[in-house]
XYZ file of C-alpha atoms in Angstrom:
375
model
C -14.193 5.965 120.059
C -14.073 2.889 117.915
C -16.499 4.407 115.378
C -14.310 7.512 114.985
C -11.233 5.463 114.380
C -13.088 3.408 111.865
C -14.152 6.573 110.077
C -10.589 7.780 109.986
C -9.424 4.539 108.610
C -12.024 4.654 105.928
C -10.958 8.112 104.811
C -7.361 7.125 104.799
C -8.115 4.095 102.764
C -9.527 6.089 99.755
C -8.115 5.118 96.430
C -6.607 7.674 93.994
C -9.552 7.203 91.659
C -11.978 8.209 94.357
C -9.952 11.311 95.208
C -10.032 12.405 91.563
C -13.829 11.957 91.490
C -14.240 14.085 94.587
C -12.142 16.840 93.080
C -14.226 16.729 89.957
C -17.441 17.032 91.990
C -16.028 20.030 93.827
C -15.159 21.696 90.531
C -18.678 21.021 89.219
C -20.170 22.583 92.321
C -18.039 25.668 91.871
C -19.159 25.960 88.238
C -22.789 25.613 89.306
C -22.310 28.379 91.832
C -20.810 30.683 89.237
C -23.665 29.964 86.847
C -26.159 30.691 89.564
C -24.564 34.049 90.252
C -24.735 34.915 86.549
C -28.439 33.975 86.461
C -29.017 36.120 89.489
C -27.263 39.079 87.813
C -29.409 38.649 84.777
C -32.541 38.610 86.852
C -31.357 41.800 88.549
C -30.656 43.449 85.211
C -34.121 42.510 84.065
C -35.413 44.549 86.901
C -33.452 47.697 85.698
C -35.007 50.148 83.207
C -34.794 49.527 79.407
C -32.857 52.786 78.694
C -29.943 51.648 80.758
C -29.955 48.296 79.014
C -30.031 49.927 75.570
C -27.144 52.276 76.425
C -25.117 49.343 77.674
C -25.790 47.435 74.481
C -24.822 50.446 72.358
C -21.575 50.884 74.294
C -20.796 47.204 73.793
C -21.536 47.454 70.039
C -19.407 50.616 69.698
C -16.586 48.955 71.561
C -16.858 45.940 69.278
C -16.902 48.189 66.153
C -13.860 50.186 67.354
C -12.053 47.002 68.145
C -12.793 45.543 64.698
C -11.659 48.787 62.972
C -8.393 48.783 64.912
C -7.813 45.171 64.007
C -8.518 45.867 60.336
C -6.111 48.830 60.379
C -3.416 46.692 61.975
C -3.967 43.993 59.347
C -3.745 46.590 56.539
C -0.531 48.030 58.006
C 0.938 44.567 58.260
C -0.035 43.811 54.642
C 1.415 47.136 53.424
C 4.614 46.481 55.297
C 4.853 43.037 53.738
C 4.216 44.425 50.235
C 6.765 47.256 50.703
C 9.314 44.803 51.959
C 8.757 42.541 48.982
C 8.959 45.465 46.542
C 12.205 46.683 48.120
C 13.698 43.210 47.877
C 12.628 42.921 44.196
C 14.056 46.378 43.421
C 17.327 45.574 45.140
C 17.610 42.347 43.166
C 16.836 44.126 39.881
C 19.329 46.924 40.562
C 22.012 44.407 41.509
C 21.421 42.440 38.293
C 21.377 45.564 36.129
C 24.472 46.980 37.797
C 26.266 43.765 36.905
C 25.003 43.883 33.312
C 25.559 47.613 32.684
C 29.179 48.661 32.309
C 30.601 51.497 34.401
C 32.391 54.508 32.994
C 34.939 56.264 35.251
C 33.250 54.873 38.365
C 29.749 55.980 37.276
C 26.946 53.465 36.824
C 24.939 53.675 33.612
C 21.159 53.873 34.176
C 19.277 52.823 31.091
C 15.700 53.642 30.143
C 14.343 50.382 31.559
C 15.831 51.243 34.993
C 13.901 54.491 35.337
C 10.703 54.545 37.371
C 8.906 56.860 34.966
C 9.260 59.348 32.096
C 11.969 61.916 32.756
C 12.144 63.680 29.383
C 15.876 63.295 28.679
C 15.152 62.164 25.136
C 13.617 65.572 24.405
C 16.942 67.365 25.027
C 18.189 66.657 21.499
C 14.990 68.039 19.980
C 15.250 71.175 22.145
C 18.873 71.709 21.170
C 18.029 71.105 17.527
C 15.173 73.647 17.567
C 17.393 76.192 19.321
C 20.285 75.808 16.911
C 17.991 75.764 13.891
C 16.476 79.031 15.037
C 19.787 80.722 15.844
C 21.753 79.191 12.972
C 25.395 78.180 12.724
C 28.601 80.110 12.240
C 31.520 78.807 10.199
C 34.706 80.764 9.552
C 37.096 79.377 6.969
C 40.514 80.724 5.997
C 42.169 80.034 2.646
C 45.962 80.415 2.373
C 48.174 79.932 -0.667
C 49.865 81.603 -3.585
C 47.939 83.502 -6.208
C 46.605 81.470 -9.103
C 46.086 78.204 -7.198
C 42.269 78.454 -7.380
C 41.423 79.397 -3.814
C 38.334 81.444 -4.715
C 37.167 78.881 -7.224
C 37.414 76.013 -4.740
C 35.430 77.896 -2.095
C 32.712 78.568 -4.664
C 32.733 74.901 -5.624
C 32.420 73.698 -2.010
C 29.346 75.832 -1.253
C 27.966 75.920 -4.829
C 27.611 79.668 -4.770
C 29.731 82.762 -5.315
C 31.010 83.355 -1.788
C 34.662 84.223 -2.371
C 36.068 87.742 -2.198
C 36.946 87.676 -5.863
C 33.417 86.732 -6.907
C 31.749 89.297 -4.631
C 33.922 92.303 -5.465
C 32.653 94.296 -8.486
C 35.275 95.283 -11.071
C 37.809 93.088 -9.337
C 41.383 93.440 -10.569
C 43.972 90.787 -9.826
C 46.943 92.585 -8.314
C 49.835 91.106 -6.391
C 49.949 92.718 -2.982
C 53.285 93.863 -1.609
C 52.369 92.640 1.882
C 50.094 89.956 3.277
C 46.642 91.376 3.921
C 43.593 89.669 5.275
C 40.130 90.250 3.786
C 36.930 88.611 5.011
C 33.573 88.282 3.305
C 30.440 87.003 5.142
C 27.313 85.411 3.703
C 24.111 83.860 5.063
C 23.538 80.483 3.399
C 20.221 78.701 3.898
C 19.518 75.146 2.808
C 16.399 73.197 3.746
C 15.607 75.513 6.650
C 19.156 75.401 8.077
C 20.895 78.770 8.228
C 24.659 79.231 8.360
C 26.704 82.404 8.524
C 29.746 81.673 6.355
C 32.823 83.896 6.613
C 35.625 83.396 4.073
C 38.979 84.930 5.070
C 41.398 85.417 2.170
C 45.144 86.109 2.457
C 46.252 87.884 -0.724
C 49.980 88.364 -1.087
C 50.998 85.223 0.806
C 54.056 83.608 -0.843
C 54.001 85.971 -3.827
C 57.101 87.967 -2.912
C 60.758 87.297 -3.624
C 61.478 87.500 0.098
C 58.760 85.619 1.957
C 60.408 85.823 5.349
C 57.879 86.004 8.204
C 54.971 86.205 5.736
C 52.947 84.012 8.151
C 53.061 86.523 11.015
C 49.938 88.513 9.943
C 47.977 85.279 9.716
C 49.131 84.026 13.159
C 48.390 87.454 14.660
C 44.862 87.509 13.217
C 44.022 84.038 14.508
C 45.263 84.784 18.046
C 43.489 88.131 18.090
C 40.140 86.505 17.341
C 40.672 84.021 20.191
C 41.436 86.853 22.593
C 38.375 88.855 21.578
C 36.058 85.888 22.053
C 37.595 85.050 25.443
C 37.272 88.682 26.543
C 33.561 88.612 25.761
C 33.165 85.332 27.633
C 34.818 86.763 30.772
C 32.441 89.729 31.032
C 29.985 89.571 33.912
C 27.194 91.057 31.804
C 28.114 89.346 28.575
C 26.010 89.267 25.461
C 23.358 86.630 25.098
C 24.874 85.518 21.805
C 28.579 86.255 21.401
C 29.606 86.730 17.748
C 32.072 83.977 16.920
C 34.890 85.338 14.727
C 37.384 82.578 15.536
C 38.939 80.733 12.588
C 37.461 77.233 12.579
C 39.415 75.812 9.663
C 42.414 76.783 7.536
C 42.726 75.328 4.034
C 46.320 75.461 2.882
C 46.882 75.149 -0.891
C 49.935 73.272 -2.133
C 51.008 73.693 -5.769
C 50.923 70.477 -7.784
C 54.706 70.292 -8.369
C 55.019 66.559 -7.795
C 58.014 67.117 -5.518
C 58.052 67.713 -1.752
C 56.953 70.461 0.597
C 58.710 73.809 0.194
C 60.364 75.549 3.177
C 57.587 78.165 3.284
C 54.984 75.391 3.484
C 56.779 73.685 6.384
C 57.310 76.908 8.346
C 53.728 78.089 7.902
C 52.065 74.801 8.862
C 54.410 74.364 11.858
C 53.239 77.638 13.357
C 49.582 77.535 12.344
C 49.119 73.857 13.243
C 49.422 74.722 16.953
C 46.537 77.187 17.011
C 44.108 76.163 14.227
C 43.043 73.054 12.316
C 44.896 72.908 8.995
C 43.629 70.972 5.996
C 46.333 70.673 3.295
C 45.044 70.301 -0.287
C 46.762 69.813 -3.625
C 45.422 72.535 -5.889
C 44.559 71.739 -9.541
C 45.175 68.029 -8.972
C 43.918 67.269 -12.491
C 47.317 68.376 -13.832
C 48.883 65.240 -12.312
C 48.425 61.649 -13.413
C 47.063 59.116 -10.951
C 50.524 57.663 -10.284
C 52.096 61.111 -9.859
C 49.313 62.156 -7.496
C 49.739 59.096 -5.265
C 53.511 59.534 -5.081
C 53.167 63.237 -4.348
C 50.690 62.580 -1.508
C 52.991 59.979 -0.006
C 55.965 62.415 -0.035
C 53.881 65.105 1.599
C 52.767 62.712 4.383
C 56.410 61.826 5.014
C 57.385 65.496 5.257
C 54.513 66.214 7.647
C 55.560 63.368 9.942
C 59.283 64.253 9.749
C 58.684 67.900 10.723
C 56.081 67.172 13.409
C 53.355 69.178 11.645
C 49.884 68.717 13.111
C 47.081 68.674 10.578
C 43.404 67.805 10.843
C 42.248 65.445 12.307
C 44.450 65.529 15.385
C 44.932 62.529 17.658
C 42.948 64.302 20.399
C 39.768 63.725 18.402
C 40.129 59.911 18.620
C 37.832 59.547 21.629
C 35.295 57.123 20.235
C 36.217 53.896 18.361
C 33.952 54.835 15.444
C 35.481 58.303 15.214
C 38.933 56.755 15.369
C 38.145 54.577 12.334
C 36.732 57.559 10.436
C 39.707 59.753 11.294
C 42.135 57.059 10.147
C 40.391 56.994 6.768
C 40.729 60.773 6.531
C 44.421 60.614 7.429
C 44.998 58.104 4.651
C 43.692 60.631 2.080
C 45.638 63.625 3.351
C 46.537 65.844 1.538
C 43.285 66.037 -0.411
C 43.557 66.305 -4.183
C 40.968 68.862 -5.354
C 39.674 70.282 -8.622
C 37.727 73.514 -8.362
C 35.292 74.944 -10.872
C 32.262 77.198 -10.911
C 31.014 76.424 -14.424
C 28.301 73.955 -15.335
C 28.377 71.625 -18.345
C 25.942 69.155 -19.843
C 26.938 65.509 -19.311
C 24.451 62.845 -20.414
C 21.595 65.291 -20.078
C 22.624 66.392 -16.566
C 24.266 69.621 -15.463
C 27.514 69.070 -13.600
C 30.255 71.340 -12.270
C 33.459 70.679 -14.127
C 36.357 71.899 -16.221
C 36.159 71.442 -19.972
C 39.307 70.334 -21.831
C 40.084 68.966 -25.300
C 39.856 65.425 -23.930
C 36.570 65.832 -22.084
C 35.009 67.317 -18.951
C 36.600 66.896 -15.525
C 33.910 66.945 -12.873
C 34.577 68.958 -9.743
C 33.366 66.355 -7.231
C 33.806 62.784 -8.475
C 35.929 60.430 -6.305
C 38.172 59.619 -9.278
C 39.564 63.122 -9.841
C 38.777 65.062 -6.663
C 38.623 64.153 -2.973
C 36.815 67.360 -1.960
C 33.525 65.528 -1.559
């Protein structure tokens, strides 16, 4: 009994260090047992046939290969996701910066060429339109209105440097004053450097030549409105023509006699009515009969009469959309009405052929800035 108690006392009296050593020994024994079991399993596997061992090795290798492939795919996906995220961030930053730099028009952002991801082909639109219009050609219809003897036919020939007026094209033409206002049109195909244009000149013989010129503008107004209606009717057809012939009056040149005074009542009434439906260009016919001072004073009086009567002439204020066009239109308005000199005869000046009118004092050229503003 004493020995047992002594043994109990000895166990109770173990120090913490000794307890830790015992626990370590137990762990080592457990590890040795596990190792022994593994060695025993290996010895058993050595006793198995080689085919089974080879198949097991192949399965382990395949498993390892599949595992490595899956890991590589995951890594690639992660890298792609990182790259896409970085690209999106960079693109967002670039678009934010460019949206701040580029101005907006009517709530629309402007995308410049540097913002596009590739070639779209927008720049080729102008070339396509140019080829199409060059192939089809242009149409230009011009109306000349004024009294007889103001040089309407001569001015048209001077502008286009060819005989395109009704007077020049009619054989055995006789100048007769018509009792009523009649409209005659002559069409030509003009080609210059590969550009074709169908030019139609509409003349108004008899306008302002009568003693009673009341309502002499009505045939002209009726003709202009009729051409608009015909063109609109063709546009509204379901099966309309591929190319609708354009007979609308694009421009009306109104000739003012070089009296040096003011606008006559017939001039005011005509331009009031025609200015609402067509672009009117007032010109001073045979401006070489006036001196420079008389011409400037006459032009100023005409501008005052146009403004006082609310007459709209070309260019209208509706065309002032762009700042550059506004500056150009202001320059044109300063020269209205244009002082013109028309001629269809050529003369030798310093060895060069020029269009002009020969007088006792010299030759007046048809298109120099000093005597004519038609250029």
